[in-house]
């Protein structure tokens, strides 16, 4: 089905045409249309245009009104104040446009695909091999997954990349420790779950790190083992591969609990670029972008200096010949631009790494790998805080394990579902509790602008009141309950009916779904979609309170209100899915 032109776009087109006719010398003019509490829309663009053309704004506004082609779309246009336009639409236009969206049997609600889709490589959900995932891994995974869903829905070709930590000094340290302390490997782990196996590996890693920091001779042996790993020594590689394989099983189990799809082909860790590192350094040095400084290969920047005022370099290769993170990240850019043909590269990475990525992107631009036709963007995110406003920790001061956090959210949500449950079995309560609990964690993250910190408060997250996913899920489930109780009455649009104020507000907001999705996708801003969905659920609550559905005065009104309910439900369902959140039919 073809996309549906939104009401705001239709009004915008008519106002722009009237403006151009009133001031032909101004060319195409933007009426600056927005939603208003004084009418359905308000246009503010005439003021700036009149000032530019030295015209009287109110007279120009009156002239524009006389030239607006209204038809069945616009009921009234009123000049307000010094030259604002207040626009009210016909009830027929609101219902008719929603009916066109409702008729879209693809489930897209008339949302268009991008006219010129490109290829976006998105780097997100980057856990580390042999380390348990903790609360710090939550935001990259959840935000990245939502951006993937948004971009794919708008028609973009998306390549997912999970840049896992699977190379470097820590693996020489871990492999050497295991060789010297084989008895510490829990051989029962071969039959253990992903979580148990990773817990065993994580314990080994911490023991190896402790010895590495305390024993210089062990540190030397561990560094020699790194050389063996990089040189491809078969025994060292085999042990390393076992660590990677066991870690992946664990990663998949955690992402499954997060209700996220992670495919093995999308996991390209640091080791995946190992063969490119030497060439990356050679290209940078030969082009003069990087220079040798005290034996290390460095890139210097005019505008990046440390606290002492001295330049802070990006170290691509260390003086001992080892490669830093920069060499891997720059090699990844080369791969994504020249092999994957990316037009955009997004990195969903902690804001604390902003300086590193600023230097990496600038280096890639200097080298000619990033140009006007390829943009690189760090989608930087803030920190998850506890209720006390400090970084989220356990009572013992340890970093919170991600699986523990999710399990607690599911337990809390299951209690809420059990309290509200009607005719649900224990199995259904467990399933709904998982969907509600995981959804609550995701929504709390996604409803906050990525670059801001947010407080992790499970009591608030699973509340039926306020800006929570449970509130949205409950609104959806309530609509499904109404539709089930409707009996022979079916949803049907009746554009001839006069609408209640609450019906108008709900209909106008539902019609702006496509514009919101486009904005959230373009700006990599899932929080804008979350805010839209919360307002949709709030407007539905007002509609539900003020407009009886199954006890409406006429059959036509019952059908039209069921239609408004179903459009709202479909919009909530699709919007929540784009955020990676389930909408249970019953709660």
C-alpha positions as semicolon CSV with decimal commas, in nm:
position;residue;x (nm);y (nm);z (nm)
1;X;0,000;0,000;0,000
2;X;0,115;0,356;-0,072
3;X;0,211;0,577;0,223
4;X;-0,048;0,814;0,370
5;X;0,015;1,189;0,370
6;X;-0,023;1,316;0,724
7;X;-0,275;1,586;0,811
8;X;0,005;1,823;0,913
9;X;0,180;1,774;0,577
10;X;-0,144;1,838;0,389
11;X;-0,208;2,160;0,585
12;X;0,156;2,263;0,542
13;X;0,132;2,224;0,163
14;X;-0,180;2,440;0,140
15;X;-0,040;2,715;0,362
16;X;0,292;2,716;0,174
17;X;0,106;2,753;-0,157
18;X;-0,101;3,043;-0,020
19;X;0,215;3,209;0,118
20;X;0,395;3,179;-0,216
21;X;0,093;3,328;-0,394
22;X;0,077;3,621;-0,150
23;X;0,454;3,689;-0,171
24;X;0,579;3,543;-0,500
25;X;0,911;3,725;-0,465
26;X;0,988;3,529;-0,146
27;X;0,995;3,195;-0,330
28;X;0,906;2,884;-0,130
29;X;0,824;2,983;0,228
30;X;0,789;2,771;0,541
31;X;0,469;2,847;0,738
32;X;0,628;2,689;1,050
33;X;0,331;2,470;1,138
34;X;0,300;2,307;1,482
35;X;0,033;2,155;1,705
36;X;-0,144;2,408;1,924
37;X;-0,368;2,414;2,231
38;X;-0,563;2,704;2,078
39;X;-0,663;2,514;1,765
40;X;-0,551;2,197;1,589
41;X;-0,243;2,369;1,442
42;X;-0,076;2,707;1,455
43;X;0,142;2,863;1,182
44;X;0,406;3,112;1,302
45;X;0,611;3,160;0,986
46;X;0,435;3,474;0,861
47;X;0,595;3,699;1,125
48;X;0,954;3,634;1,014
49;X;0,857;3,645;0,646
50;X;0,674;3,979;0,684
51;X;0,974;4,128;0,864
52;X;1,207;4,011;0,588
53;X;0,981;4,152;0,314
54;X;0,898;4,468;0,515
55;X;0,527;4,385;0,507
56;X;0,257;4,422;0,773
57;X;0,236;4,073;0,930
58;X;-0,135;4,087;1,013
59;X;-0,225;4,213;0,664
60;X;-0,007;3,940;0,509
61;X;-0,173;3,680;0,733
62;X;-0,520;3,797;0,622
63;X;-0,408;3,779;0,258
64;X;-0,278;3,423;0,311
65;X;-0,606;3,314;0,473
66;X;-0,803;3,437;0,173
67;X;-0,582;3,224;-0,054
68;X;-0,593;2,899;0,146
69;X;-0,765;2,617;-0,038
70;X;-0,962;2,445;0,236
71;X;-1,179;2,178;0,070
72;X;-1,272;1,893;0,307
73;X;-0,948;1,935;0,502
74;X;-0,963;2,274;0,672
75;X;-1,269;2,389;0,863
76;X;-1,141;2,729;0,976
77;X;-0,831;2,952;0,960
78;X;-0,820;3,244;1,202
79;X;-0,569;3,528;1,222
80;X;-0,448;3,568;1,579
81;X;-0,231;3,833;1,746
82;X;0,032;3,998;1,526
83;X;0,001;3,742;1,244
84;X;-0,030;3,387;1,377
85;X;-0,268;3,153;1,200
86;X;-0,487;2,917;1,403
87;X;-0,605;2,626;1,188
88;X;-0,891;2,390;1,272
89;X;-0,948;2,078;1,064
90;X;-1,275;1,913;0,975
91;X;-1,378;1,605;1,172
92;X;-1,418;1,427;0,838
93;X;-1,050;1,487;0,753
94;X;-0,929;1,346;1,086
95;X;-1,136;1,028;1,065
96;X;-1,071;0,986;0,692
97;X;-0,694;1,009;0,724
98;X;-0,690;0,760;1,011
99;X;-0,909;0,528;0,804
100;X;-0,647;0,537;0,527
101;X;-0,377;0,439;0,780
102;X;-0,602;0,168;0,924
103;X;-0,651;0,019;0,578
104;X;-0,276;-0,044;0,541
105;X;-0,264;-0,424;0,560
106;X;0,118;-0,427;0,583
107;X;0,106;-0,321;0,947
108;X;0,301;-0,002;0,870
109;X;0,005;0,231;0,938
110;X;0,084;0,422;0,620
111;X;0,441;0,503;0,728
112;X;0,655;0,554;0,413
113;X;0,990;0,398;0,338
114;X;1,284;0,636;0,291
115;X;1,303;0,765;-0,067
116;X;1,679;0,724;-0,087
117;X;1,786;0,462;0,168
118;X;2,154;0,421;0,236
119;X;2,366;0,171;0,427
120;X;2,421;0,227;0,797
121;X;2,666;0,021;1,002
122;X;2,573;0,039;1,369
123;X;2,823;-0,068;1,635
124;X;2,644;-0,156;1,960
125;X;2,617;-0,417;2,237
126;X;2,992;-0,471;2,287
127;X;3,049;-0,716;2,576
128;X;3,391;-0,855;2,664
129;X;3,501;-1,216;2,628
130;X;3,561;-1,393;2,962
131;X;3,381;-1,117;3,155
132;X;3,025;-1,116;3,283
133;X;2,796;-0,850;3,142
134;X;2,703;-0,582;3,394
135;X;2,469;-0,285;3,416
136;X;2,716;-0,078;3,211
137;X;2,640;-0,296;2,907
138;X;2,266;-0,229;2,924
139;X;2,241;0,106;2,747
140;X;2,454;0,024;2,440
141;X;2,246;-0,289;2,379
142;X;1,902;-0,138;2,437
143;X;1,960;0,195;2,259
144;X;2,144;0,028;1,970
145;X;1,869;-0,230;1,918
146;X;1,598;0,041;1,911
147;X;1,793;0,247;1,656
148;X;1,836;-0,067;1,441
149;X;1,459;-0,130;1,452
150;X;1,379;0,233;1,364
151;X;1,624;0,249;1,074
152;X;1,517;-0,085;0,928
153;X;1,150;0,014;0,954
154;X;1,214;0,331;0,754
155;X;1,385;0,127;0,480
156;X;1,754;0,179;0,560
157;X;1,995;-0,106;0,485
158;X;2,136;-0,176;0,831
159;X;2,452;-0,377;0,904
160;X;2,483;-0,470;1,272
161;X;2,823;-0,498;1,434
162;X;2,903;-0,617;1,785
163;X;3,265;-0,515;1,847
164;X;3,333;-0,754;2,136
165;X;3,652;-0,734;2,340
166;X;3,829;-1,056;2,236
167;X;4,195;-0,961;2,183
168;X;4,491;-0,805;2,355
169;X;4,692;-0,824;2,676
170;X;4,410;-0,963;2,893
171;X;4,398;-1,282;2,687
172;X;4,771;-1,345;2,715
173;X;4,726;-1,297;3,087
174;X;4,425;-1,531;3,107
175;X;4,572;-1,807;2,888
176;X;4,905;-1,800;3,074
177;X;4,729;-1,813;3,412
178;X;4,521;-2,112;3,305
179;X;4,828;-2,297;3,179
180;X;5,002;-2,243;3,514
181;X;4,689;-2,315;3,725
182;X;4,497;-2,582;3,529
183;X;4,337;-2,716;3,850
184;X;4,143;-2,388;3,884
185;X;3,939;-2,458;3,572
186;X;3,605;-2,601;3,679
187;X;3,578;-2,908;3,454
188;X;3,211;-2,939;3,542
189;X;3,170;-2,620;3,335
190;X;3,159;-2,829;3,017
191;X;2,802;-2,918;3,111
192;X;2,722;-2,585;3,273
193;X;2,477;-2,325;3,150
194;X;2,605;-2,015;2,973
195;X;2,575;-1,811;3,292
196;X;2,759;-2,071;3,505
197;X;3,038;-2,112;3,250
198;X;3,084;-1,735;3,229
199;X;3,082;-1,700;3,606
200;X;3,370;-1,952;3,613
201;X;3,560;-1,763;3,342
202;X;3,500;-1,431;3,517
203;X;3,645;-1,575;3,839
204;X;3,954;-1,696;3,650
205;X;3,995;-1,356;3,487
206;X;3,991;-1,176;3,823
207;X;4,249;-1,419;3,967
208;X;4,472;-1,371;3,660
209;X;4,442;-0,991;3,681
210;X;4,537;-0,996;4,049
211;X;4,852;-1,200;3,977
212;X;4,935;-0,989;3,670
213;X;4,928;-0,669;3,879
214;X;5,133;-0,819;4,166
215;X;5,395;-1,039;3,995
216;X;5,635;-0,883;3,742
217;X;5,765;-1,224;3,626
218;X;5,411;-1,346;3,555
219;X;5,342;-1,019;3,374
220;X;5,642;-1,085;3,148
221;X;5,525;-1,441;3,074
222;X;5,173;-1,317;3,003
223;X;5,303;-1,058;2,756
224;X;5,503;-1,325;2,576
225;X;5,181;-1,522;2,551
226;X;5,018;-1,221;2,379
227;X;5,294;-1,238;2,118
228;X;5,218;-1,611;2,073
229;X;4,849;-1,529;2,030
230;X;4,916;-1,259;1,771
231;X;5,158;-1,487;1,587
232;X;4,892;-1,759;1,562
233;X;5,047;-2,024;1,790
234;X;4,802;-2,320;1,753
235;X;4,779;-2,417;2,123
236;X;4,735;-2,055;2,235
237;X;4,476;-1,991;1,965
238;X;4,282;-2,305;2,060
239;X;4,256;-2,194;2,424
240;X;4,158;-1,843;2,314
241;X;3,890;-1,984;2,082
242;X;3,743;-2,185;2,369
243;X;3,713;-1,867;2,576
244;X;3,540;-1,691;2,284
245;X;3,298;-1,978;2,218
246;X;3,196;-2,013;2,583
247;X;3,153;-1,637;2,611
248;X;2,930;-1,625;2,303
249;X;2,697;-1,889;2,449
250;X;2,666;-1,666;2,754
251;X;2,616;-1,349;2,547
252;X;2,335;-1,514;2,352
253;X;2,163;-1,620;2,676
254;X;2,174;-1,265;2,816
255;X;2,054;-1,105;2,493
256;X;1,774;-1,361;2,472
257;X;1,668;-1,258;2,823
258;X;1,677;-0,897;2,700
259;X;1,447;-1,008;2,415
260;X;1,704;-0,901;2,156
261;X;1,824;-1,081;1,846
262;X;2,202;-1,110;1,824
263;X;2,332;-1,308;1,526
264;X;2,669;-1,478;1,526
265;X;2,758;-1,329;1,185
266;X;2,719;-0,979;1,332
267;X;2,981;-1,041;1,604
268;X;3,310;-0,907;1,467
269;X;3,537;-0,843;1,762
270;X;3,875;-0,673;1,791
271;X;4,040;-0,989;1,656
272;X;3,847;-0,953;1,330
273;X;4,063;-0,657;1,228
274;X;4,398;-0,804;1,336
275;X;4,517;-0,862;0,978
276;X;4,449;-0,496;0,887
277;X;4,643;-0,327;1,168
278;X;4,987;-0,313;1,006
279;X;4,845;-0,174;0,681
280;X;4,640;0,086;0,869
281;X;4,956;0,209;1,041
282;X;5,152;0,208;0,715
283;X;4,885;0,413;0,534
284;X;4,869;0,667;0,814
285;X;5,245;0,706;0,837
286;X;5,302;0,725;0,461
287;X;5,035;0,992;0,422
288;X;5,183;1,196;0,705
289;X;4,865;1,180;0,910
290;X;5,056;0,992;1,182
291;X;5,416;1,052;1,290
292;X;5,669;0,873;1,509
293;X;5,710;1,023;1,855
294;X;5,941;0,854;2,106
295;X;5,905;0,534;1,906
296;X;5,525;0,535;1,904
297;X;5,307;0,612;1,599
298;X;5,090;0,908;1,696
299;X;4,836;1,148;1,548
300;X;4,843;1,502;1,688
301;X;4,559;1,756;1,677
302;X;4,567;2,135;1,693
303;X;4,251;2,163;1,905
304;X;4,294;1,871;2,146
305;X;4,514;1,940;2,448
306;X;4,543;1,794;2,796
307;X;4,504;1,975;3,132
308;X;4,869;2,082;3,111
309;X;4,808;2,254;2,776
310;X;5,022;2,006;2,583
311;X;4,881;1,823;2,279
312;X;4,713;1,488;2,352
313;X;4,801;1,241;2,076
314;X;4,606;0,943;1,950
315;X;4,850;0,651;1,986
316;X;4,796;0,412;1,694
317;X;5,100;0,191;1,758
318;X;5,297;0,169;2,083
319;X;5,673;0,207;2,101
320;X;5,709;-0,170;2,162
321;X;5,525;-0,244;1,837
322;X;5,193;-0,333;1,997
323;X;4,871;-0,186;1,867
324;X;4,629;0,030;2,067
325;X;4,250;0,050;2,046
326;X;4,289;0,330;1,791
327;X;4,451;0,098;1,535
328;X;4,158;-0,145;1,568
329;X;3,894;0,128;1,550
330;X;4,057;0,288;1,245
331;X;4,083;-0,051;1,073
332;X;3,715;-0,109;1,148
333;X;3,630;0,224;0,980
334;X;3,826;0,120;0,670
335;X;3,638;-0,210;0,660
336;X;3,299;-0,046;0,708
337;X;3,356;0,221;0,446
338;X;3,536;0,026;0,173
339;X;3,403;-0,330;0,221
340;X;3,056;-0,276;0,366
341;X;3,000;0,044;0,161
342;X;2,858;0,236;0,458
343;X;2,709;0,582;0,413
344;X;2,674;0,620;0,790
345;X;2,855;0,459;1,083
346;X;2,698;0,486;1,426
347;X;2,882;0,397;1,747
348;X;2,656;0,345;2,050
349;X;2,929;0,398;2,307
350;X;2,960;0,545;2,659
351;X;2,997;0,926;2,663
352;X;3,323;0,885;2,858
353;X;3,486;0,763;2,534
354;X;3,389;1,077;2,343
355;X;3,743;1,217;2,322
356;X;3,876;0,887;2,185
357;X;3,615;0,876;1,911
358;X;3,656;1,243;1,828
359;X;4,025;1,174;1,761
360;X;3,955;0,851;1,568
361;X;3,698;1,021;1,342
362;X;3,927;1,319;1,280
363;X;4,215;1,085;1,194
364;X;3,994;0,891;0,950
365;X;3,888;1,220;0,787
366;X;4,250;1,334;0,752
367;X;4,334;0,998;0,592
368;X;4,046;1,037;0,345
369;X;3,853;0,735;0,474
370;X;3,565;0,950;0,595
371;X;3,446;1,215;0,352
372;X;3,136;1,415;0,270
373;X;2,968;1,097;0,148
374;X;3,024;0,902;0,473
375;X;2,939;1,028;0,819
376;X;3,051;0,879;1,148
377;X;2,852;0,954;1,461
378;X;2,902;0,855;1,822
379;X;2,564;0,805;1,985
380;X;2,704;0,875;2,330
381;X;2,507;0,762;2,632
382;X;2,515;0,858;2,997
383;X;2,548;0,648;3,313
384;X;2,292;0,430;3,490
385;X;2,260;0,568;3,843
386;X;2,118;0,421;4,163
387;X;1,838;0,591;4,358
388;X;2,109;0,787;4,543
389;X;2,221;0,949;4,218
390;X;2,555;0,766;4,222
391;X;2,672;0,500;3,970
392;X;2,458;0,188;4,021
393;X;2,635;-0,066;4,247
394;X;2,544;-0,355;4,475
395;X;2,541;-0,301;4,852
396;X;2,892;-0,449;4,860
397;X;3,006;-0,186;4,609
398;X;3,032;-0,434;4,322
399;X;2,910;-0,361;3,970
400;X;2,560;-0,505;3,924
401;X;2,543;-0,811;3,696
402;X;2,302;-0,757;3,407
403;X;2,130;-1,094;3,453
404;X;2,065;-1,019;3,822
405;X;1,916;-0,683;3,735
406;X;1,685;-0,837;3,472
407;X;1,580;-1,120;3,703
408;X;1,482;-0,874;3,974
409;X;1,284;-0,664;3,724
410;X;1,100;-0,977;3,607
411;X;1,023;-1,077;3,969
412;X;0,884;-0,730;4,050
413;X;0,679;-0,721;3,730
414;X;0,542;-1,070;3,790
415;X;0,415;-0,955;4,129
416;X;0,234;-0,662;3,964
417;X;0,085;-0,889;3,697
418;X;-0,027;-1,146;3,959
419;X;-0,199;-0,870;4,158
420;X;-0,392;-0,751;3,851
421;X;-0,430;-1,090;3,682
422;X;-0,776;-1,211;3,592
423;X;-0,810;-1,569;3,469
424;X;-0,435;-1,602;3,398
425;X;-0,254;-1,928;3,469
426;X;0,081;-1,933;3,652
427;X;0,251;-1,999;3,319
428;X;0,080;-1,695;3,164
429;X;0,170;-1,480;3,466
430;X;0,537;-1,584;3,427
431;X;0,531;-1,503;3,054
432;X;0,362;-1,163;3,109
433;X;0,594;-1,089;3,402
434;X;0,896;-1,142;3,177
435;X;0,753;-0,920;2,902
436;X;0,655;-0,648;3,147
437;X;0,979;-0,664;3,350
438;X;1,216;-0,655;3,053
439;X;0,997;-0,392;2,886
440;X;1,013;-0,178;3,201
441;X;1,394;-0,183;3,203
442;X;1,417;-0,102;2,832
443;X;1,158;0,176;2,844
444;X;1,320;0,348;3,143
445;X;1,641;0,361;2,938
446;X;1,481;0,460;2,607
447;X;1,248;0,726;2,748
448;X;1,555;0,920;2,860
449;X;1,763;1,109;2,604
450;X;2,068;0,887;2,545
451;X;2,325;1,147;2,650
452;X;2,167;1,195;2,993
453;X;2,226;0,985;3,305
454;X;1,917;0,822;3,454
455;X;1,822;0,667;3,787
456;X;1,747;0,296;3,795
457;X;1,438;0,269;4,017
458;X;1,254;-0,063;3,973
459;X;0,962;0,048;4,192
460;X;0,892;0,333;3,952
461;X;0,969;0,128;3,640
462;X;0,699;-0,133;3,708
463;X;0,440;0,121;3,825
464;X;0,105;0,138;3,645
465;X;0,113;0,515;3,690
466;X;0,338;0,765;3,518
467;X;0,567;0,746;3,219
468;X;0,639;0,371;3,225
469;X;0,614;0,088;2,975
470;X;0,364;-0,083;3,209
471;X;0,128;0,214;3,163
472;X;0,156;0,176;2,784
473;X;0,119;-0,203;2,797
474;X;-0,185;-0,168;3,021
475;X;-0,344;0,081;2,776
476;X;-0,291;-0,170;2,495
477;X;-0,432;-0,460;2,698
478;X;-0,734;-0,249;2,798
479;X;-0,811;-0,180;2,430
480;X;-0,786;-0,550;2,346
481;X;-1,031;-0,622;2,628
482;X;-1,279;-0,370;2,484
483;X;-1,245;-0,519;2,135
484;X;-1,309;-0,868;2,275
485;X;-1,622;-0,747;2,455
486;X;-1,760;-0,571;2,146
487;X;-1,943;-0,882;2,028
488;X;-2,096;-0,830;1,685
489;X;-1,987;-0,465;1,672
490;X;-1,673;-0,421;1,464
491;X;-1,436;-0,123;1,429
492;X;-1,540;0,092;1,132
493;X;-1,460;0,451;1,039
494;X;-1,754;0,691;1,003
495;X;-1,611;1,019;0,869
496;X;-1,959;1,177;0,868
497;X;-1,976;1,176;1,250
498;X;-1,902;1,479;1,465
499;X;-1,610;1,411;1,700
500;X;-1,578;1,478;2,073
501;X;-1,282;1,697;2,172
502;X;-1,106;1,390;2,322
503;X;-1,160;1,195;1,997
504;X;-1,010;1,479;1,793
505;X;-0,702;1,503;2,016
506;X;-0,646;1,126;2,002
507;X;-0,699;1,111;1,624
508;X;-0,465;1,400;1,548
509;X;-0,190;1,250;1,763
510;X;-0,230;0,902;1,612
511;X;-0,196;1,058;1,267
512;X;0,148;1,200;1,357
513;X;0,301;0,853;1,413
514;X;0,479;0,851;1,076
515;X;0,636;1,193;1,133
516;X;0,756;1,086;1,479
517;X;0,912;0,764;1,349
518;X;1,091;0,957;1,074
519;X;1,227;1,212;1,324
520;X;1,337;0,946;1,574
521;X;1,514;0,749;1,298
522;X;1,684;1,052;1,141
523;X;1,809;1,182;1,475
524;X;1,887;0,837;1,625
525;X;1,654;0,941;1,908
526;X;1,435;0,655;2,039
527;X;1,334;0,876;2,333
528;X;1,124;1,086;2,094
529;X;0,922;0,781;1,995
530;X;0,886;0,683;2,364
531;X;0,753;1,033;2,447
532;X;0,507;1,011;2,156
533;X;0,375;0,673;2,274
534;X;0,333;0,792;2,632
535;X;0,131;1,090;2,510
536;X;-0,075;0,858;2,289
537;X;-0,159;0,637;2,588
538;X;-0,241;0,945;2,798
539;X;-0,474;1,082;2,529
540;X;-0,636;0,740;2,503
541;X;-0,697;0,740;2,881
542;X;-0,874;1,077;2,850
543;X;-1,077;0,948;2,555
544;X;-1,170;0,633;2,750
545;X;-1,286;0,843;3,048
546;X;-1,493;1,089;2,844
547;X;-1,625;0,887;2,550
548;X;-1,820;0,566;2,622
549;X;-1,727;0,308;2,359
550;X;-1,960;0,010;2,386
551;X;-2,235;0,225;2,541
552;X;-2,218;0,507;2,287
553;X;-2,547;0,659;2,168
554;X;-2,561;0,507;1,818
555;X;-2,427;0,198;1,644
556;X;-2,223;0,420;1,410
557;X;-2,065;0,592;1,709
558;X;-1,984;0,256;1,872
559;X;-1,813;0,142;1,550
560;X;-1,623;0,468;1,509
561;X;-1,499;0,461;1,868
562;X;-1,396;0,097;1,833
563;X;-1,208;0,210;1,521
564;X;-1,029;0,482;1,723
565;X;-0,946;0,220;1,988
566;X;-0,803;-0,020;1,730
567;X;-0,597;0,247;1,553
568;X;-0,450;0,345;1,890
569;X;-0,375;-0,019;1,976
570;X;-0,204;-0,083;1,643
571;X;0,003;0,233;1,684
572;X;0,105;0,136;2,038
573;X;0,189;-0,218;1,925
574;X;0,402;-0,103;1,631
575;X;0,570;0,178;1,823
576;X;0,657;-0,042;2,121
577;X;0,794;-0,310;1,886
578;X;1,028;-0,047;1,739
579;X;1,157;0,007;2,094
580;X;1,199;-0,370;2,136
581;X;0,912;-0,399;2,388
582;X;0,629;-0,654;2,384
583;X;0,261;-0,563;2,418
584;X;0,071;-0,851;2,586
585;X;-0,292;-0,898;2,480
586;X;-0,398;-0,944;2,843
587;X;-0,257;-0,806;3,167
